[in-house]
Coordinates of C-alpha atoms and ligand atoms in Angstrom, one line a residue:
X1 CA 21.1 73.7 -5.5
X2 CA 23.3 75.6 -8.7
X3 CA 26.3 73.5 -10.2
X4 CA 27.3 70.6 -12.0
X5 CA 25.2 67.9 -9.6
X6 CA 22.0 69.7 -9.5
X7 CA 19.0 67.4 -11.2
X8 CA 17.3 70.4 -12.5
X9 CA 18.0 71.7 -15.8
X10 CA 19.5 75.5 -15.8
X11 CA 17.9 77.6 -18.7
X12 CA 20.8 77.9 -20.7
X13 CA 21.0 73.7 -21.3
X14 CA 17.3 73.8 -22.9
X15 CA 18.6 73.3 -26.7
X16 CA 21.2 70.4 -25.3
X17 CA 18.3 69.2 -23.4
X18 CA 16.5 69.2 -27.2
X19 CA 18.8 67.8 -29.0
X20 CA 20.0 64.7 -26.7
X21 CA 16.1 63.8 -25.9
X22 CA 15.5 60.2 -26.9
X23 CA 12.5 61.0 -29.5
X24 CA 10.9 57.1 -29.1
X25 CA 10.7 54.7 -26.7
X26 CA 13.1 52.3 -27.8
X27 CA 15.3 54.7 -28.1
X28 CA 15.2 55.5 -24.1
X29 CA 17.2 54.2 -22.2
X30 CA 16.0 51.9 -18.9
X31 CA 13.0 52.2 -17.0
X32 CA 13.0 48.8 -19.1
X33 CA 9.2 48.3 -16.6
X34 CA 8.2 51.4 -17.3
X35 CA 8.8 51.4 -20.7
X36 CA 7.0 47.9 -21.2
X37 CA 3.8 49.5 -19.1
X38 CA 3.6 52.8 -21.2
X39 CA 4.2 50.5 -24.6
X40 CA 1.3 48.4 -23.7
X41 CA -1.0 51.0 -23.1
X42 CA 0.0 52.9 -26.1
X43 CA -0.2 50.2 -28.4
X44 CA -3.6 48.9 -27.1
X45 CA -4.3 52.8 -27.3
X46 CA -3.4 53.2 -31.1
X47 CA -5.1 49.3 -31.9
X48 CA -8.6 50.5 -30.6
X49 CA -8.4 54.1 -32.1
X50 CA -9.2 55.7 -28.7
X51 CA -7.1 58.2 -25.9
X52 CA -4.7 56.2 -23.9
X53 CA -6.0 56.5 -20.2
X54 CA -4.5 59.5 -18.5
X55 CA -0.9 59.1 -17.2
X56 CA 0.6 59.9 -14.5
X57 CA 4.9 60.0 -14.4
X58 CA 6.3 60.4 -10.7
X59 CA 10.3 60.3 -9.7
X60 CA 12.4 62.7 -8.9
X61 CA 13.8 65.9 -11.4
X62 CA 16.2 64.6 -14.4
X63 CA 15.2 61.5 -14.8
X64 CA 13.0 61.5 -18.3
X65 CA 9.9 63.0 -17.0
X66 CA 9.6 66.1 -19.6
X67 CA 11.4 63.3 -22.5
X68 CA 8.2 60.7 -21.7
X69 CA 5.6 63.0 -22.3
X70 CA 7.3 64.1 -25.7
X71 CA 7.4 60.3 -26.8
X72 CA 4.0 59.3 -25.7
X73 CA 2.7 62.2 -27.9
X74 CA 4.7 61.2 -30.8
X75 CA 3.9 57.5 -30.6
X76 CA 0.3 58.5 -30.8
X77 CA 0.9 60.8 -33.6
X78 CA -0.5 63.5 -31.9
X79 CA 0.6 66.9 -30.8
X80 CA 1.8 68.2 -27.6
X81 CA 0.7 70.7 -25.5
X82 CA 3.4 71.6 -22.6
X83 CA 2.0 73.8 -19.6
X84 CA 3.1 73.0 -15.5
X85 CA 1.3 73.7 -12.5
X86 CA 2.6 76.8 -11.6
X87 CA 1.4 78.3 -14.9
X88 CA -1.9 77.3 -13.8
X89 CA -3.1 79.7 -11.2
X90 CA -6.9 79.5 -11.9
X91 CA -9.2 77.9 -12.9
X92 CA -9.9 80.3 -16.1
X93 CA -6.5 79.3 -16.8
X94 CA -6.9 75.6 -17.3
X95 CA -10.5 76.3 -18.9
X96 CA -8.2 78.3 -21.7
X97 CA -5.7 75.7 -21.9
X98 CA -8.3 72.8 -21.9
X99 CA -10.7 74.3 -24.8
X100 CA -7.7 75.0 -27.1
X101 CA -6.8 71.0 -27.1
X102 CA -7.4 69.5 -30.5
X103 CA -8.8 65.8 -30.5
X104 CA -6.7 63.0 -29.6
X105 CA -3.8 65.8 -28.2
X106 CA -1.4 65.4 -25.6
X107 CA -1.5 67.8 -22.5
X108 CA 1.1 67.8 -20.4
X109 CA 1.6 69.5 -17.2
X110 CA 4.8 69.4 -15.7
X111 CA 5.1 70.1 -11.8
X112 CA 1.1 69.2 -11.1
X113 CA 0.9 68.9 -7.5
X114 CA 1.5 72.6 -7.5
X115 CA -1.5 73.6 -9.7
X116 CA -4.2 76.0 -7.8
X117 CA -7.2 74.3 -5.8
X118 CA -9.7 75.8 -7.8
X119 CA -8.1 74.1 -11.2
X120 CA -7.8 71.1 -9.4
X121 CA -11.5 71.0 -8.9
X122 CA -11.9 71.6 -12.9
X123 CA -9.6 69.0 -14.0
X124 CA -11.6 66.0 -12.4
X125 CA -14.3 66.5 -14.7
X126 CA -12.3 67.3 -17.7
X127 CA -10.2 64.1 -17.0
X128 CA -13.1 62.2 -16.7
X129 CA -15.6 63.3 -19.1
X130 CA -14.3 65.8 -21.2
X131 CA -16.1 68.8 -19.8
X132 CA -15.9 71.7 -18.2
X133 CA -18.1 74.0 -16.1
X134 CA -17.2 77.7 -17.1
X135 CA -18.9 80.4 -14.3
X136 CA -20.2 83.2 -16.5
X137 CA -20.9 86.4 -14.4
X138 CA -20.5 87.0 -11.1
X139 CA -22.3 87.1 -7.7
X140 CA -25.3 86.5 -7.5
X141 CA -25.8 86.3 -11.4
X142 CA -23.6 83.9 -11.9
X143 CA -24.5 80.8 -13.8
X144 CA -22.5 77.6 -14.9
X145 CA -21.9 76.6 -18.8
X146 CA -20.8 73.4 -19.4
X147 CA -18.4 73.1 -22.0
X148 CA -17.9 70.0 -24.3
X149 CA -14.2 69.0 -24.7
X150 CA -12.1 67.2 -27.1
X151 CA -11.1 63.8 -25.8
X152 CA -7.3 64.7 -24.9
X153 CA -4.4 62.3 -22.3
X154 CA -3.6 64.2 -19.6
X155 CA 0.3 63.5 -18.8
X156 CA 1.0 64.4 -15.1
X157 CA 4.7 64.9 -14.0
X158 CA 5.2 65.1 -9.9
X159 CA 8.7 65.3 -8.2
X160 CA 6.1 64.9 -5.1
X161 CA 3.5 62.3 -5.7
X162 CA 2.3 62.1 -2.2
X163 CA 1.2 65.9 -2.4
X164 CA -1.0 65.1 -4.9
X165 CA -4.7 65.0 -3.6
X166 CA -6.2 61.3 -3.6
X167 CA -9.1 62.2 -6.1
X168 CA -6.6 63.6 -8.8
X169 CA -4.4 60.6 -8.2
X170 CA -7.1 58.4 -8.6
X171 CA -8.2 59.7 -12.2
X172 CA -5.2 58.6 -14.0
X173 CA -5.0 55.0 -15.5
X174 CA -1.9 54.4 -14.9
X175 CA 1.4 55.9 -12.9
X176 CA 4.8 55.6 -13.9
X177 CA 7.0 55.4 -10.9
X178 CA 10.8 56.5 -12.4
X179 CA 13.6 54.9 -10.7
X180 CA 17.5 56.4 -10.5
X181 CA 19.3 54.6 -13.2
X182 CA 21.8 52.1 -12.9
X183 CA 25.5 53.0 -13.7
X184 CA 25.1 50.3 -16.3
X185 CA 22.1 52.1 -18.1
X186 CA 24.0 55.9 -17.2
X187 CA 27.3 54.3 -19.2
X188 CA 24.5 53.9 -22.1
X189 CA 22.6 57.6 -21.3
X190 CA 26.6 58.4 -22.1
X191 CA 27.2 56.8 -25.2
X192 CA 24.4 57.7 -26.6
X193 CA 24.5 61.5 -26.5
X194 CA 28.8 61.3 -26.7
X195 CA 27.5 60.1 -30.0
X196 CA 25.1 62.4 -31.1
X197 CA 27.6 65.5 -30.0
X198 CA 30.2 64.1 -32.3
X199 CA 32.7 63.7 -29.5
X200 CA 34.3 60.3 -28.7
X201 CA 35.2 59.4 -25.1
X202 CA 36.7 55.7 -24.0
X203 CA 34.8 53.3 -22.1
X204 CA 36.7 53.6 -18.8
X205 CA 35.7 57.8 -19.3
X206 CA 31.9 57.0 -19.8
X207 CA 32.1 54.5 -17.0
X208 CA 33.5 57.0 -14.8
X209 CA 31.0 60.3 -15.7
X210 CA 28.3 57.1 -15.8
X211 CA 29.5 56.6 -11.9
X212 CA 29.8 60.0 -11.1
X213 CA 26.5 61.0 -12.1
X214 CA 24.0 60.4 -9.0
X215 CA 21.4 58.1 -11.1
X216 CA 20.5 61.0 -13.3
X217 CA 20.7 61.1 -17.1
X218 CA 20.5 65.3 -17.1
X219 CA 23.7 65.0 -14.6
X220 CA 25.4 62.5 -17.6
X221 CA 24.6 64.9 -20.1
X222 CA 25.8 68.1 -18.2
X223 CA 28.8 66.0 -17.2
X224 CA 30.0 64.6 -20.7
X225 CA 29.2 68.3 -21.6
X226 CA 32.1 69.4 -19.3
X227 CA 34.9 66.6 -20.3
X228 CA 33.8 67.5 -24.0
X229 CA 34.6 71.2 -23.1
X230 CA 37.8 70.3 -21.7
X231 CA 39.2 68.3 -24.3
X232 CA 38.3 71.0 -26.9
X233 CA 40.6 73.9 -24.7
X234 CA 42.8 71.7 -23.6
X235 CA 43.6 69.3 -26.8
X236 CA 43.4 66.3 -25.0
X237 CA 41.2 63.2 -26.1
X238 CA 37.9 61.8 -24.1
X239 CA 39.9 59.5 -21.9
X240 CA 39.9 58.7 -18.1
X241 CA 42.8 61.3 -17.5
X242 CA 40.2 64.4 -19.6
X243 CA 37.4 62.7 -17.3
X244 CA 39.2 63.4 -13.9
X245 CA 40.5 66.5 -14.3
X246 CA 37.2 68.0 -16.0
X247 CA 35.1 66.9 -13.0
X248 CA 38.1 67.9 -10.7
X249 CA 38.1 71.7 -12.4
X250 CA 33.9 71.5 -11.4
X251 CA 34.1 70.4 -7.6
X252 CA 32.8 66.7 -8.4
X253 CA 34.8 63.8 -6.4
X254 CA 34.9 60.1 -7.1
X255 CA 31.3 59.3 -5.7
X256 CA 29.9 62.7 -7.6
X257 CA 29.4 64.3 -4.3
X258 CA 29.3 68.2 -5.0
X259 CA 30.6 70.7 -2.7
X260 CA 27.0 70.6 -1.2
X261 CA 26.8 67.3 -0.7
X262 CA 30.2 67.2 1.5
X263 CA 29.7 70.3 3.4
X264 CA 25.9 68.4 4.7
X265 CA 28.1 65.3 5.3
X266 CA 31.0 67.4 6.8
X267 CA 28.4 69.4 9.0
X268 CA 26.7 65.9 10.1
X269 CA 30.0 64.8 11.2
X270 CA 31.9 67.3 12.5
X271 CA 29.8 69.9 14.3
X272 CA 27.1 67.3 15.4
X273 CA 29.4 64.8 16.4
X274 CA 27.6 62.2 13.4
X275 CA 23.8 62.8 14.2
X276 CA 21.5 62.7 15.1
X277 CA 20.4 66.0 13.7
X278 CA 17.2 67.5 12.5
X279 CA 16.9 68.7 8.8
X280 CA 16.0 72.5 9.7
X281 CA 19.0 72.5 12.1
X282 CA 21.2 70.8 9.5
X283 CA 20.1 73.0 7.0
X284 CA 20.5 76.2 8.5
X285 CA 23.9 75.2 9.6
X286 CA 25.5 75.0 5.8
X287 CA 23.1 77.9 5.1
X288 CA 20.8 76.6 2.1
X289 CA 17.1 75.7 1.6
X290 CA 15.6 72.9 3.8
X291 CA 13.5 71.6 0.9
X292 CA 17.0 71.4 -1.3
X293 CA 18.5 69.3 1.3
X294 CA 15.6 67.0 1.4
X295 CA 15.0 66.6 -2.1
X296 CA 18.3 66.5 -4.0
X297 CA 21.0 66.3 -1.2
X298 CA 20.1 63.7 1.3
X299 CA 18.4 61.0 -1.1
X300 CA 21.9 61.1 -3.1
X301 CA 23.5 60.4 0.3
X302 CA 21.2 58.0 1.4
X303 CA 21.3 56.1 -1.5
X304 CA 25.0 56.4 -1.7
X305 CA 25.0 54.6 2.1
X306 CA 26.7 57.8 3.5
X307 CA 23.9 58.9 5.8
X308 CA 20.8 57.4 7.1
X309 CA 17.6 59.1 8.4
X310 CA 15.8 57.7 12.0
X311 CA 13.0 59.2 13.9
X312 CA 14.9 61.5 15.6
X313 CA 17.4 62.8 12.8
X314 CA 19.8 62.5 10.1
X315 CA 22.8 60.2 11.5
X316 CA 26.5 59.6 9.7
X317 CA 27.2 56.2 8.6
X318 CA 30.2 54.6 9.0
X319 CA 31.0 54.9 5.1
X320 CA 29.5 58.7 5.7
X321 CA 32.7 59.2 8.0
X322 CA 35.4 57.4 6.0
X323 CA 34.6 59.4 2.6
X324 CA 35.8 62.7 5.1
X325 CA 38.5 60.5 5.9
X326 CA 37.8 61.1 9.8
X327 CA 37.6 57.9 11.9
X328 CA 34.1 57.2 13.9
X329 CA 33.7 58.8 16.7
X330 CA 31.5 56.8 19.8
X331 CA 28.1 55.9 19.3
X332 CA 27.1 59.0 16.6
X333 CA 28.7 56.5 14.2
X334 CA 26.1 54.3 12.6
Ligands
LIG401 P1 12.3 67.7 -14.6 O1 11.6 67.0 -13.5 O2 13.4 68.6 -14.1 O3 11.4 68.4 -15.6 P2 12.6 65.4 -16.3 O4 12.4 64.2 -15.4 O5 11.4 65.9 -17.0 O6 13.1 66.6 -15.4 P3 13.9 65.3 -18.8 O7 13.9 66.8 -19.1 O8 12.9 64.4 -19.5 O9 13.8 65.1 -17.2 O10 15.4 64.7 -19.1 C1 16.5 65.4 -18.8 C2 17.6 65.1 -19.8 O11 18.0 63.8 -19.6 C3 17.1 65.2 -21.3 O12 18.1 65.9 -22.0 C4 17.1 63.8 -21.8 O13 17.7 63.8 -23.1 C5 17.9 63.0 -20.8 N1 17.3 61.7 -20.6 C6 16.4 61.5 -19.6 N2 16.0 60.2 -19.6 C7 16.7 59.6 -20.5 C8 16.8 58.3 -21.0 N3 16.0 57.3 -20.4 N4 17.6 58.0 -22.0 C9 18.4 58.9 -22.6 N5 18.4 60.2 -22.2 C10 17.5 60.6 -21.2

C-alpha cells in the first residue's frame, strides 16, 4: 500500500521520523501497560547492574516498534545496534553482527520472523548464553569454535508474531504486545510533534487528523505533515477548515479510509453482492497484493466495524454498506 494511510514509513520521512521520536519513555505516548512492563524491567535491570532479559515488541507497522528499541537502549545508557531480519541471510551474518556487540549493548532486529533458518539456529545459543558456534572449514574438515560473547538484550520487532518459531519465542523474557492507539492518545501523538515542528493547529484540527489516523502514530505524523504543508502554500492557519481540505486534496475521508480502503469495501459490496468473498478473490479483483489486504486494509476495516471476516469469507457489514451510501442488499448484509 503507497499513500497517505499506509503504516509503513516511505524513505524520504526517515529524518521526520528522527526528529518526532519520543527519545524516553515518559515521553511516549500510551501503551500506558506496556510502558509500566518495559519500566519495570528496566529499572530492576539498571538496580542489579545486569542485561535486561531479552525483549520481544509485537504489533503491527507504525505503532512505536523501531522508537522502543531506541528508548530501551538509552534508558540503559547503552548503545544501539539496528540490523532486521532480512539483512540477516546467514548465519556468518549474525556471527559478524553478534561479535561486534560491546558489553551491556542493545541489538535490535527489526522484522525478525524473517531472519534465515540457519541464523535462527545461532541466535538460541547467543540469547541464552552468550555464545556462538563459528564452522571453520568445510566438508569434511570442518570443525566448530565456540565463541564467547558480550552479554548484549536482544530487542525483537515482529509485524507477525505467530511466524515466529516457538523456541525463538520462548527465549525472550518478556513480549510487548502493541495495541492501535486510542484517538484520545493520537490527539496527544498530535500535539506533541505539531509542537516540536513549530506549527500550531486548534484542538478541533488535532482531534480530527487524531480521528482520521487509523490508530497509528506514523499516520498522525504524515498527516499533520500534510495540513502543515497546506497552510504554508495556502496561508491559512491550522484549523478544522486547513484539516479538511488537506486530507481532502490526499484521498483521506472522514473515517481515514484511503482510496484502497473504499475500493476493497466498494468491491465487497458491489460486485460480490456484500460477501462472502475469499481474500485471493477480493484481492485480485482491486488488483493489489493479498498480503497488503490482509495486513493493513482489512484490520483497519475490521476494527472500523465496516467489514467482518467468517469461515467462509470477508462479508460487508451493515455500517460497511452505509459509508458507500448504498442500502443493504438481502442476506450479504451483515
Ligand atoms: P515499523 O514496524 O514500520 O518499523 P514501528 O512500529 O517501528 O514501525 P516507529 O518507527 O517506532 O514505528 O514509529 C513511527 C513514528 O511514529 C515515529 O516517527 C515516532 O515518532 C512516532 N511514534 C510511534 N509511537 C509513538 C508514541 N507512542 N508517541 C509518540 N510518537 C510515536
Amino acid at each position: 500500500m503507497t499513500g497517505e494511510l499506509s503504516p509503513q514509513a516511505a524513505p524520504s520521512e526517515q529524518g521526520f521520523e528522527g526528529a518526532l521520536r519520543p527519545a524516553t519513555l515518559s515521553e511516549f505516548v500510551g501503551q500506558s501497560k506496556v510502558r509500566r512492563q518495559l519500566g519495570l524491567l528496566l529499572d530492576a535491570a539498571t538496580m542489579r547492574q545486569h542485561t535486561p532479559d531479552h525483549i520481544l515488541l509485537a504489533g503491527p507497522p507504525g505503532l512505536g516498534k523501531t522508537t522502543l528499541s531506541m528508548i530501551v537502549a538509552a534508558e540503559l545508557d547503552k548503545p544501539l545496534h539496528q540490523t532486521s531480519g532480512p539483512a540477516i541471510q546467514h548465519a556468518g551474518d549474525l556471527a559478524a553482527v553478534l561479535s561486534a556487540l560491546t558489553p551491556g549493548e542493545v541489538l535490535f532486529v527489526d522484522e525478525i520472523h524473517r531472519m534465515a533458518r540457519s541464523a535462527e539456529e545461532m541466535l538460541y545459543l547467543a540469547m541464552e548464553d552468550f555464545k556462538v558456534d563459528i564452522m571453520v572449514g568445510k566438508g569434511a574438515g570442518a570443525t566448530s569454535v565456540p565463541l564467547e560473547l558480550a552479554p548484549f538484550t536482544l530487542v525483537g520487532a515482529t509485524t507477525r508474531a505467530g511466524l515466529l518459531p516457538n523456541p525463538l519465542r520462548d527465549r525472550f523474557g518478556f513480549t510487548a504486545h502493541l495495541e492501535f492507539y486510542s484517538d484520545d492518545e493520537l490527539a496527544d501523538v498530535v500535539r506533541r510533534a505539531a509542537g516540536l515542528l513549530d506549527f500550531s493547529v486548534s484542538e478541533q484540527g488535532v482531534d480530527e487528523i487524531a480521528r482520521r489516523s487509523r490508530g497509528t502514530p506514523r499516520i498522525a505524523n504524515r498527516l499533520l505533515r500534510r495540513v502543515r504543508d497546506y497552510s504554508l502554500v495556502h496561508e491559512t492557519p491550522g484549523d478544522t477548515a486547513s484539516v479538511h481540505a488537506a486530507l481532502a486534496l490526499y484521498d483521506v475521508d472522514e473515517h481515514g479510509l484511503d482510496r484502497l480502503d473504499r475500493e476493497v469495501l466498494r468491491a465487497v459490496v458491489e460486485r460480490f453482492s456484500g460477501g462472502p468473498v475469499g481474500l485471493s478473490t477480493l484481492a485480485v479483483s482491486v488488483g493489489e497484493e493479498a498480503e497488503t489486504i490482509e495486513s493493513v486494509v482489512e484490520p483497519f476495516l475490521v476494527r472500523a466495524g465496516l467489514l467482518t471476516r467468517t469461515p467462509r469469507g470477508r462479508v460487508a457489514t451493515r455500517l460497511g454498506w452505509q459509508h458507500l451510501g448504498i442500502v443493504p442488499a438481502g442476506p450479504g448484509a451483515a
